[in-house]
PDB file of C-alpha atoms in Angstrom:
ATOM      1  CA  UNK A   1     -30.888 -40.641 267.729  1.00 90.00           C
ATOM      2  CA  UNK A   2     -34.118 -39.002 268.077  1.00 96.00           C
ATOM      3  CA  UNK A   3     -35.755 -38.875 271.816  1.00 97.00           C
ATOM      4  CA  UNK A   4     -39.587 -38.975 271.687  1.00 98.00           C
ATOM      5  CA  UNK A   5     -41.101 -37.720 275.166  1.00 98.00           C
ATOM      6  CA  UNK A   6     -44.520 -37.760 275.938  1.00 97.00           C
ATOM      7  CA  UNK A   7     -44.997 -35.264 278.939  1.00 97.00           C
ATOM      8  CA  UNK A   8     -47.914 -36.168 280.612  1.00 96.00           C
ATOM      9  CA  UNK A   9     -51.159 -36.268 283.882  1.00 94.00           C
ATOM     10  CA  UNK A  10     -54.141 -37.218 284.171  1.00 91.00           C
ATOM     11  CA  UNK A  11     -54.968 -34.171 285.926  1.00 92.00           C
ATOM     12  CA  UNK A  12     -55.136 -30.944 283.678  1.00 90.00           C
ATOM     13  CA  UNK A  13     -53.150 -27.923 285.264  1.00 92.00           C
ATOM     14  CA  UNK A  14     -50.164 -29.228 286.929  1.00 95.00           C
ATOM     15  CA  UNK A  15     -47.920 -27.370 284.147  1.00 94.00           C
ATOM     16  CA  UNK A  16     -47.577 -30.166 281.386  1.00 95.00           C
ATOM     17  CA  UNK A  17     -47.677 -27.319 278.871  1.00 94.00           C
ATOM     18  CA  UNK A  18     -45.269 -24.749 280.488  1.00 95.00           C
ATOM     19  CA  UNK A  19     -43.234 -27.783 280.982  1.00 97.00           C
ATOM     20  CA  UNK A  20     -42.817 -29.118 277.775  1.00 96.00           C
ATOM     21  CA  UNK A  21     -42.543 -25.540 276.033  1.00 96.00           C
ATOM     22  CA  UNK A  22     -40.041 -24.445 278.434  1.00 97.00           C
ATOM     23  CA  UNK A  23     -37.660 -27.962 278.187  1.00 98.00           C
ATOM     24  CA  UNK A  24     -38.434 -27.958 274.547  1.00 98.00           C
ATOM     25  CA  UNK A  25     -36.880 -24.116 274.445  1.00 97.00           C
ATOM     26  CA  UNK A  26     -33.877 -25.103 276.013  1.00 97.00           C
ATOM     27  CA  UNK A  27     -33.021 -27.548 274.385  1.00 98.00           C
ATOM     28  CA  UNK A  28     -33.195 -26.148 271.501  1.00 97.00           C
ATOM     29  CA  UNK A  29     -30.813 -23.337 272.953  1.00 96.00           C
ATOM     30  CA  UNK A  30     -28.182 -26.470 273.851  1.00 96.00           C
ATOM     31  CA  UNK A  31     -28.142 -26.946 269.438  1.00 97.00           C
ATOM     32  CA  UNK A  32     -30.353 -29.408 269.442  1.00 98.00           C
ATOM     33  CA  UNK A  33     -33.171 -29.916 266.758  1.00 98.00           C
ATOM     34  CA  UNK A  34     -36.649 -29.738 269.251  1.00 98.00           C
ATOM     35  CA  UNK A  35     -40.302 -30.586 267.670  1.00 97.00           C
ATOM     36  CA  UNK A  36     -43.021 -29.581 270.037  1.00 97.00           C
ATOM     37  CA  UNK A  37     -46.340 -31.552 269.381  1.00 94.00           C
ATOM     38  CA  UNK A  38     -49.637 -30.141 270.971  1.00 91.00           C
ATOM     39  CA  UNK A  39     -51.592 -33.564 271.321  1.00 87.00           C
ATOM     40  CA  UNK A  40     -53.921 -31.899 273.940  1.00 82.00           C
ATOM     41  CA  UNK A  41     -56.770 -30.439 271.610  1.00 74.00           C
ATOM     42  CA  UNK A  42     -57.939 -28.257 274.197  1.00 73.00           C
ATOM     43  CA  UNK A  43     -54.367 -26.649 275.064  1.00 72.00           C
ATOM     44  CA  UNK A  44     -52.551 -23.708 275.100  1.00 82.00           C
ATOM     45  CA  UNK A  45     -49.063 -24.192 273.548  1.00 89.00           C
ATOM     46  CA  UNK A  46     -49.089 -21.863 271.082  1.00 85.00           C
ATOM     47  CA  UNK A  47     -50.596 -18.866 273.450  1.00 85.00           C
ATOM     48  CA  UNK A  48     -47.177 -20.339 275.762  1.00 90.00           C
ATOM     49  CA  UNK A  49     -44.975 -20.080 272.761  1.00 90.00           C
ATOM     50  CA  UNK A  50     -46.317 -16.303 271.728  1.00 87.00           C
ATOM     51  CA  UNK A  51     -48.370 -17.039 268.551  1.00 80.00           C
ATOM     52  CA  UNK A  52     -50.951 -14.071 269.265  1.00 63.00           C
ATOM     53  CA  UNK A  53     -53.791 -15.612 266.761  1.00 61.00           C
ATOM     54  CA  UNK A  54     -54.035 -19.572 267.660  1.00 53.00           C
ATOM     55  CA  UNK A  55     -57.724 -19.957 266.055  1.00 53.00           C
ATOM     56  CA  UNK A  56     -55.914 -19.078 262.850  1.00 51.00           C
ATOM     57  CA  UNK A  57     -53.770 -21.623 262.315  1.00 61.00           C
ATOM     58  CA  UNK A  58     -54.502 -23.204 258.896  1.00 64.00           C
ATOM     59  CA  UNK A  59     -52.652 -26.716 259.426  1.00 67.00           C
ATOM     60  CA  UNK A  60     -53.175 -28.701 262.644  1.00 75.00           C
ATOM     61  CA  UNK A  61     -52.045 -32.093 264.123  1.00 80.00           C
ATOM     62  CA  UNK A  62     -55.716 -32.973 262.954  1.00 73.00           C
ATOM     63  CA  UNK A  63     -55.016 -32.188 259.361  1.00 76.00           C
ATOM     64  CA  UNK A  64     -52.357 -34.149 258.967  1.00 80.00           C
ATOM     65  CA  UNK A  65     -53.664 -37.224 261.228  1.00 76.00           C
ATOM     66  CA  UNK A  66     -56.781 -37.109 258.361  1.00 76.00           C
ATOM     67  CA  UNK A  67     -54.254 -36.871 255.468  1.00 79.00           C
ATOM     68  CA  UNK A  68     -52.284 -40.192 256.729  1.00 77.00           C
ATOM     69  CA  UNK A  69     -55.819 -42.195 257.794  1.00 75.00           C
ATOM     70  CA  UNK A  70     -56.891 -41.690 253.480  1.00 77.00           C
ATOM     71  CA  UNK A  71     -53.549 -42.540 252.652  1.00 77.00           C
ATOM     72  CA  UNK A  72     -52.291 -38.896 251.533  1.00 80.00           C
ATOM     73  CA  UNK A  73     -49.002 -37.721 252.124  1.00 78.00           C
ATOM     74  CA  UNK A  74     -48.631 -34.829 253.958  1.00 78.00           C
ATOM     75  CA  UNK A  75     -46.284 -32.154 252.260  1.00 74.00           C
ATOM     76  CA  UNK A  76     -42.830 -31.891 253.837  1.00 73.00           C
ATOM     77  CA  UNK A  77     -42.798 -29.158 256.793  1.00 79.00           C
ATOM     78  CA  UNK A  78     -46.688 -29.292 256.551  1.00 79.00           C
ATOM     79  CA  UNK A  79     -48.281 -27.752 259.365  1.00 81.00           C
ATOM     80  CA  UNK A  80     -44.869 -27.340 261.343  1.00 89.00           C
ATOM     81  CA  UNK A  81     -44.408 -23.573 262.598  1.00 90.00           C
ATOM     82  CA  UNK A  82     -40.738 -22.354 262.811  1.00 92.00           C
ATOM     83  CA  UNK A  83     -40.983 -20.742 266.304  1.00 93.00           C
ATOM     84  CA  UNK A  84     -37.912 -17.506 266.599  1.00 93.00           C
ATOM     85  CA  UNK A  85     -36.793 -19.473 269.743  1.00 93.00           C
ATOM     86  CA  UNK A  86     -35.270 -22.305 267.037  1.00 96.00           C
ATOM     87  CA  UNK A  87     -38.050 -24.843 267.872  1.00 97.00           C
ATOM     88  CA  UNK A  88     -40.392 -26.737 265.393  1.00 96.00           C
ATOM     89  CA  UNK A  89     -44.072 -26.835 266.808  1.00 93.00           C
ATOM     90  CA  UNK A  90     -47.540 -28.529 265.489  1.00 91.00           C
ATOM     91  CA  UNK A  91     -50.540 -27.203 266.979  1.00 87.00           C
ATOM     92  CA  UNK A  92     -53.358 -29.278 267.737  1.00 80.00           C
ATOM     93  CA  UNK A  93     -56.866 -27.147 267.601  1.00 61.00           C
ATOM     94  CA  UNK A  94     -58.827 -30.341 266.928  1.00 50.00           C
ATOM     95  CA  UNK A  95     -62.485 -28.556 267.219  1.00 48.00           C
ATOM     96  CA  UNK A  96     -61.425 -26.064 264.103  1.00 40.00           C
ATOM     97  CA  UNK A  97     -59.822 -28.592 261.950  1.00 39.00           C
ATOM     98  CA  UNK A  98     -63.321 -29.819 260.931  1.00 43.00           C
ATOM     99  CA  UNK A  99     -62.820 -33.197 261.996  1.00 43.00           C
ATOM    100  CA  UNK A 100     -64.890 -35.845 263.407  1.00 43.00           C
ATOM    101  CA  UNK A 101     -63.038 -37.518 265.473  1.00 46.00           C
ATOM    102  CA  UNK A 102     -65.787 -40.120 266.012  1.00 40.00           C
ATOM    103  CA  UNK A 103     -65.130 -41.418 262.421  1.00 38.00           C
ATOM    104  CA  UNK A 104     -61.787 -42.043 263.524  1.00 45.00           C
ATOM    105  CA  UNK A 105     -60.966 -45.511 265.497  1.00 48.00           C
ATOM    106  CA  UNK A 106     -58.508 -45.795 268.656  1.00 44.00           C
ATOM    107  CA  UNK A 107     -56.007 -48.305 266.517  1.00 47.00           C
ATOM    108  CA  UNK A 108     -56.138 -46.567 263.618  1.00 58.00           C
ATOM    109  CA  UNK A 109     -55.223 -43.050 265.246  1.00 61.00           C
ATOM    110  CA  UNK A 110     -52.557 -44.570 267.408  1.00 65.00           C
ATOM    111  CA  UNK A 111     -51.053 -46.414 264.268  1.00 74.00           C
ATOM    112  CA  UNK A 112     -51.480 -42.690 262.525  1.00 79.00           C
ATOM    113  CA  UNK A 113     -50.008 -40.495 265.093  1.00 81.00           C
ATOM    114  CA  UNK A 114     -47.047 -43.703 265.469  1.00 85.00           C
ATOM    115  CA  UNK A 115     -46.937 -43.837 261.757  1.00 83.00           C
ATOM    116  CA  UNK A 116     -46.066 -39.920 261.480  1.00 87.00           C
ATOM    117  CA  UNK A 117     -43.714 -39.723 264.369  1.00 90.00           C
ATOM    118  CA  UNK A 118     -41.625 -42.399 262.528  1.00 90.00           C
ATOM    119  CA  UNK A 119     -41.400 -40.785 259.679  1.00 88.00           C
ATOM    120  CA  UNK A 120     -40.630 -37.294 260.827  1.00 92.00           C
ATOM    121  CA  UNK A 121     -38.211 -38.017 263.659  1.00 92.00           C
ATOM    122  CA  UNK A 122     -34.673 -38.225 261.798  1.00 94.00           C
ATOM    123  CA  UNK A 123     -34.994 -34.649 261.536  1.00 95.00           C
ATOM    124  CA  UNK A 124     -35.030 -33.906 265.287  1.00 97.00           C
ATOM    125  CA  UNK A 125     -32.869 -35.026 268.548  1.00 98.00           C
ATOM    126  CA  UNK A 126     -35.817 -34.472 270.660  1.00 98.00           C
ATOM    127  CA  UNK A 127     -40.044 -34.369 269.925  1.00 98.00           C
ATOM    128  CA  UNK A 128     -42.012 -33.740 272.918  1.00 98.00           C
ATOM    129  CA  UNK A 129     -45.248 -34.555 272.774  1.00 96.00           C
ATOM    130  CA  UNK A 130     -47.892 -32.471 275.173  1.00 94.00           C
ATOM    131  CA  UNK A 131     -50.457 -34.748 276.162  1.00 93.00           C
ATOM    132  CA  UNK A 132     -54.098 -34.369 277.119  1.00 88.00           C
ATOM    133  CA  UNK A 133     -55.122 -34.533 280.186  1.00 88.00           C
ATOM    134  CA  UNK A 134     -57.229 -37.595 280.868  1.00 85.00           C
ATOM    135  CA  UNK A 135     -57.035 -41.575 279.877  1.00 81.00           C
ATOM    136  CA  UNK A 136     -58.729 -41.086 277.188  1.00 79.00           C
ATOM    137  CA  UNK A 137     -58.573 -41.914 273.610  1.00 76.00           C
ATOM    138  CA  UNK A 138     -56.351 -38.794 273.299  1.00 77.00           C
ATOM    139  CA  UNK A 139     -53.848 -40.080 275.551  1.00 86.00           C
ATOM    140  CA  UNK A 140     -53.527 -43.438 274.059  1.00 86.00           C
ATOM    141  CA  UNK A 141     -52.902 -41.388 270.955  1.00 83.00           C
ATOM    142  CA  UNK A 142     -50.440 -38.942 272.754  1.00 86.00           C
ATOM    143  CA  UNK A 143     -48.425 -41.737 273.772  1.00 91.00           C
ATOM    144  CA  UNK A 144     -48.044 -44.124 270.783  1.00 87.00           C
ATOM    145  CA  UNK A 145     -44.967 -42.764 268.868  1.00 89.00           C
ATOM    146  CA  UNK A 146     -43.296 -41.855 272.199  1.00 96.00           C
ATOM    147  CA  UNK A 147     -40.105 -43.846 273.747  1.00 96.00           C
ATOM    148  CA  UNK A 148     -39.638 -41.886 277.002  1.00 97.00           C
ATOM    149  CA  UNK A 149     -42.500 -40.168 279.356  1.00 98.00           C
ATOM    150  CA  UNK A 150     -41.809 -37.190 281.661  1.00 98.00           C
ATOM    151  CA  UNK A 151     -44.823 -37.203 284.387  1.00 98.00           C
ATOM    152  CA  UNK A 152     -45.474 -33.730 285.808  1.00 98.00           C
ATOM    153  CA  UNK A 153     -47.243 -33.203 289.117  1.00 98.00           C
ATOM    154  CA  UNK A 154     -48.091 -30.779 291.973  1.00 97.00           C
ATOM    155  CA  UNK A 155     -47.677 -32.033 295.712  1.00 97.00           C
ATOM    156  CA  UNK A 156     -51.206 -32.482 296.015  1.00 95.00           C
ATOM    157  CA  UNK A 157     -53.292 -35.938 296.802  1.00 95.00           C
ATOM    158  CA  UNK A 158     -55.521 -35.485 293.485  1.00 96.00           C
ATOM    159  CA  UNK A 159     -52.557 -34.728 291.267  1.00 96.00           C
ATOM    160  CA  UNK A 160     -50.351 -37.481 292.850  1.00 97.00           C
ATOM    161  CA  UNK A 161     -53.353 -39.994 292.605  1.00 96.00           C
ATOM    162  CA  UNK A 162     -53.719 -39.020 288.806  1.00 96.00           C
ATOM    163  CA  UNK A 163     -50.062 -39.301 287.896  1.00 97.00           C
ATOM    164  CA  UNK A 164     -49.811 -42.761 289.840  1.00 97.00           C
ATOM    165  CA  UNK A 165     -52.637 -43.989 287.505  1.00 96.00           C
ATOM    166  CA  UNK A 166     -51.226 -42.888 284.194  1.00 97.00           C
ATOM    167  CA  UNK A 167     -47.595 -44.063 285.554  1.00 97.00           C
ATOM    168  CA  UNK A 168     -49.447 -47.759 286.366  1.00 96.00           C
ATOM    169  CA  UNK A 169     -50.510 -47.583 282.587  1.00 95.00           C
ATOM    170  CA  UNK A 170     -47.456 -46.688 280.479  1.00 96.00           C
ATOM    171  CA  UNK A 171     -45.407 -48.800 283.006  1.00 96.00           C
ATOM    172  CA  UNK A 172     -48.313 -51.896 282.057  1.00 95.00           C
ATOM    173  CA  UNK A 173     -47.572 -50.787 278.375  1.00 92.00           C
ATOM    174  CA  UNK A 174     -44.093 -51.328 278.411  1.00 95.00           C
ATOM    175  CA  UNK A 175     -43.347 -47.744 278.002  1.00 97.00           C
ATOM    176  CA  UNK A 176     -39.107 -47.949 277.978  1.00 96.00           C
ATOM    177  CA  UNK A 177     -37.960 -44.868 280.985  1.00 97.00           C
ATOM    178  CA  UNK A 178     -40.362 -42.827 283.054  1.00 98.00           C
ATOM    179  CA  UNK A 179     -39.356 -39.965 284.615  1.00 98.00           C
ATOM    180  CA  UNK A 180     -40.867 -37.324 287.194  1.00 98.00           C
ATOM    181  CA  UNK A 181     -41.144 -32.947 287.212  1.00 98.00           C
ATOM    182  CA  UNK A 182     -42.872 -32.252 290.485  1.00 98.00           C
ATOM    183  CA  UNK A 183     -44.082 -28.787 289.790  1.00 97.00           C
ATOM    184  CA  UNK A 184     -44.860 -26.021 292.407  1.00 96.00           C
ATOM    185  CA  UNK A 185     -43.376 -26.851 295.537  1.00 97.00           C
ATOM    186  CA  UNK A 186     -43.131 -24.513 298.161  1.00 96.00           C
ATOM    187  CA  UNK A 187     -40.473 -25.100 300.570  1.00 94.00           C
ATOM    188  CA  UNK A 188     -42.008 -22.860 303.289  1.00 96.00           C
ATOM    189  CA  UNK A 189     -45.046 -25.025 303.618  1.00 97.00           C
ATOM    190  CA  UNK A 190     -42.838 -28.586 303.014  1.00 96.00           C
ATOM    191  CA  UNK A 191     -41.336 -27.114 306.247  1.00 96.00           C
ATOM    192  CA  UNK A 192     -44.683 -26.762 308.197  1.00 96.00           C
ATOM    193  CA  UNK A 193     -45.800 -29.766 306.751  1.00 95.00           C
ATOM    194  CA  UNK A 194     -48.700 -28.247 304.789  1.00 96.00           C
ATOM    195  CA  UNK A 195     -47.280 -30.039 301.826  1.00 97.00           C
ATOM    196  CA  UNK A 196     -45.921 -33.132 300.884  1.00 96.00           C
ATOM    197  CA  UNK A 197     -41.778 -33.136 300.467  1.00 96.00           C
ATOM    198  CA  UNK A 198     -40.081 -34.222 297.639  1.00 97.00           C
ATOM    199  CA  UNK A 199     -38.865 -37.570 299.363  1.00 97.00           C
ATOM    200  CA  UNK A 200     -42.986 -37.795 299.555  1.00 96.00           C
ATOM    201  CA  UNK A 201     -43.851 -37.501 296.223  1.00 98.00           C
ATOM    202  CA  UNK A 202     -40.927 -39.933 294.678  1.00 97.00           C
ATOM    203  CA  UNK A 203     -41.891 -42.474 297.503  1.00 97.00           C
ATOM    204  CA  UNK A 204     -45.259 -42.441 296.428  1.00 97.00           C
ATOM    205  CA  UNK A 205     -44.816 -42.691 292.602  1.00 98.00           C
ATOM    206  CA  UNK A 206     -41.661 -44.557 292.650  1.00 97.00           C
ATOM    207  CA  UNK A 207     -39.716 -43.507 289.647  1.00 97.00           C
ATOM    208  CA  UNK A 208     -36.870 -41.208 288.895  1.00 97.00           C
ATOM    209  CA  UNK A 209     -37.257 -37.277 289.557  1.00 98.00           C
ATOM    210  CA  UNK A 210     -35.548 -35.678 287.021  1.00 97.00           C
ATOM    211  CA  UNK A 211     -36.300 -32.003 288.626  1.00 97.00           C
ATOM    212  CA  UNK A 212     -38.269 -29.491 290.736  1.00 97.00           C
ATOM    213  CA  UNK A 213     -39.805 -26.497 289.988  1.00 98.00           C
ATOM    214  CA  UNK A 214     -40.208 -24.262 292.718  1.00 97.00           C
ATOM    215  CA  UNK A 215     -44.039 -22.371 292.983  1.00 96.00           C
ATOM    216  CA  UNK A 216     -42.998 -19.147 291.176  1.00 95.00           C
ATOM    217  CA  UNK A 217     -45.878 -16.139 290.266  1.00 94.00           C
ATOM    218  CA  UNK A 218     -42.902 -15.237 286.838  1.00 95.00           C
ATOM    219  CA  UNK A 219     -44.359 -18.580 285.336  1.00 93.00           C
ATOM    220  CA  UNK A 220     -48.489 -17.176 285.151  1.00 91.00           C
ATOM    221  CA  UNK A 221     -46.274 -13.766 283.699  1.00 92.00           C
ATOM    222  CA  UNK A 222     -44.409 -15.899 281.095  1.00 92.00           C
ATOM    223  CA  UNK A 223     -47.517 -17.618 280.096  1.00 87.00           C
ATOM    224  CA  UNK A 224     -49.642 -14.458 279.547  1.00 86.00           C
ATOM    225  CA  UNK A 225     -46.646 -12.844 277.905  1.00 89.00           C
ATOM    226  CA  UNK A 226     -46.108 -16.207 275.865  1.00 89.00           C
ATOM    227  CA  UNK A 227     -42.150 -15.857 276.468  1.00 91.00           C
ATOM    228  CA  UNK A 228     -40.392 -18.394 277.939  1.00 92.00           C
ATOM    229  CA  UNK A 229     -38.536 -18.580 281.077  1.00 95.00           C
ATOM    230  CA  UNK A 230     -36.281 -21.214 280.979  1.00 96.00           C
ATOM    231  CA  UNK A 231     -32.219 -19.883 281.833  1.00 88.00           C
ATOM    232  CA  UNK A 232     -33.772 -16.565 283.172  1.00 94.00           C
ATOM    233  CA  UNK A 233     -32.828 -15.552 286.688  1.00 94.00           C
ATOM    234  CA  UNK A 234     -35.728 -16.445 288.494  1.00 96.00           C
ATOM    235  CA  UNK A 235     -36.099 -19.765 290.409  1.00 95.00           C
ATOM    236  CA  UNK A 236     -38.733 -21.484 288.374  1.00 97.00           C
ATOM    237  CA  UNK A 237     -36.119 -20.361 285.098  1.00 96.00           C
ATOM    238  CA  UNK A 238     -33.198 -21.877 286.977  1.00 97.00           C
ATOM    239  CA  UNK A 239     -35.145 -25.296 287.759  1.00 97.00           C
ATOM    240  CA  UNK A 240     -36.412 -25.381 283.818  1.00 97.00           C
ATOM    241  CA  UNK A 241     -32.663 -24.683 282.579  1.00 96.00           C
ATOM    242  CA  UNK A 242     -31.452 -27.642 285.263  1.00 96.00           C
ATOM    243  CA  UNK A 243     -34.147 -29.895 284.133  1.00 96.00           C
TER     244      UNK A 243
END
């Protein structure tokens, strides 16, 4: 049975992208069938995952949203890119797939992007979705085919605010199992109480932590070098493989 996780902030830059690339990676590397979908039109997924010319991809998430809303079928494996590291991924680029997205109503995309999900998820055991940052239409969109949500934060006020608002909304949306990444903790300044502990955090937000990532300078390296780090031997790689 397929698993579809939307990962997930309001605020942009806690490491929702690294996050879902790097889970989606190792799963994959545990057998199982992994589609990553870039739902955040202004991301970075597929500089994470290595692809050296994003601007030319020729199919987007776009593409195939505008195929389904005038009642085309999309072609089997359109716009999915066969990564090396054995996962599926569909790129977003929203401003170069020539789309209006004001012609486009909230229902109707969510129905779309629901729509597509449905029909594409027998193929996989997991899809993680990589959502926009934001509560905007694109979120709402982001969300609407997904039956899990992993929250990712930072110990910081602004980020914890942000992920206790989206949290309020997929819990008021009946959204079935929420789960928590708290990103970036630093242990040293936990201890001087310069950051908020983990007990903190999971007080605050109140729902499950599935894992930590410790603050580690190999994940800006990884990104630039768009490999992953997940099962490497390097703390952040350890928390990613635990996770």
């Amino acid at each position: 049975m397929c698993r579809v996780i939307a990962v997930a902030n309001q605020k942009g830059g806690v490491g929702k992208t690294t996050t879902c690339v790097n889970l989606g990676i190792g799963l994959a590397r545990e057998g199982k069938k992994v589609l990553l979908i870039e739902a955040d039109a202004q991301g970075s997924m597929a500089v994470s995952l290595g692809i050296q010319e994003p601007d030319e991809l020729d199919v987007t998430l776009v593409n195939i949203m505008e195929k389904l809303i005038n009642d085309k079928e999309p072609e089997p494996g359109e716009g999915i890119i066969h990564h090396e590291e054995g996962v599926d991924f569909i790129p977003a680029n929203i401003e170069l797939a020539g789309l209006e997205t004001s012609l486009v109503n909230v229902m109707s995309r969510e129905m779309v992007l629901r729509q597509y999900i449905c029909g594409i998820k027998k193929q996989y055991d997991y899809i993680l979705i990589d959502c926009p940052a934001g509560i905007e239409r694109g979120f709402y969109n982001a969300i609407a085919g997904a039956d899990r949500a992993l929250i990712v934060t930072t110990p910081e006020v602004s980020a914890i605010r942000d992920a206790d608002r989206v949290i309020g909304l997929l819990t008021a949306g009946n959204m079935p199992k929420i789960d928590l990444v708290i990103n970036r903790i630093r242990i040293d300044m936990v201890r001087r109480g310069d950051m908020m502990s983990i007990e903190d955090v999971v007080g605050l937000l109140a729902v499950d932590l599935l894992g930590i990532v410790p603050d580690d300078e190999n994940i800006v390296v990884s990104t630039n070098q768009g490999e992953p780090l997940v099962g490497t031997d390097c703390p952040a790689g350890e928390a990613y493989r635990n996770i």
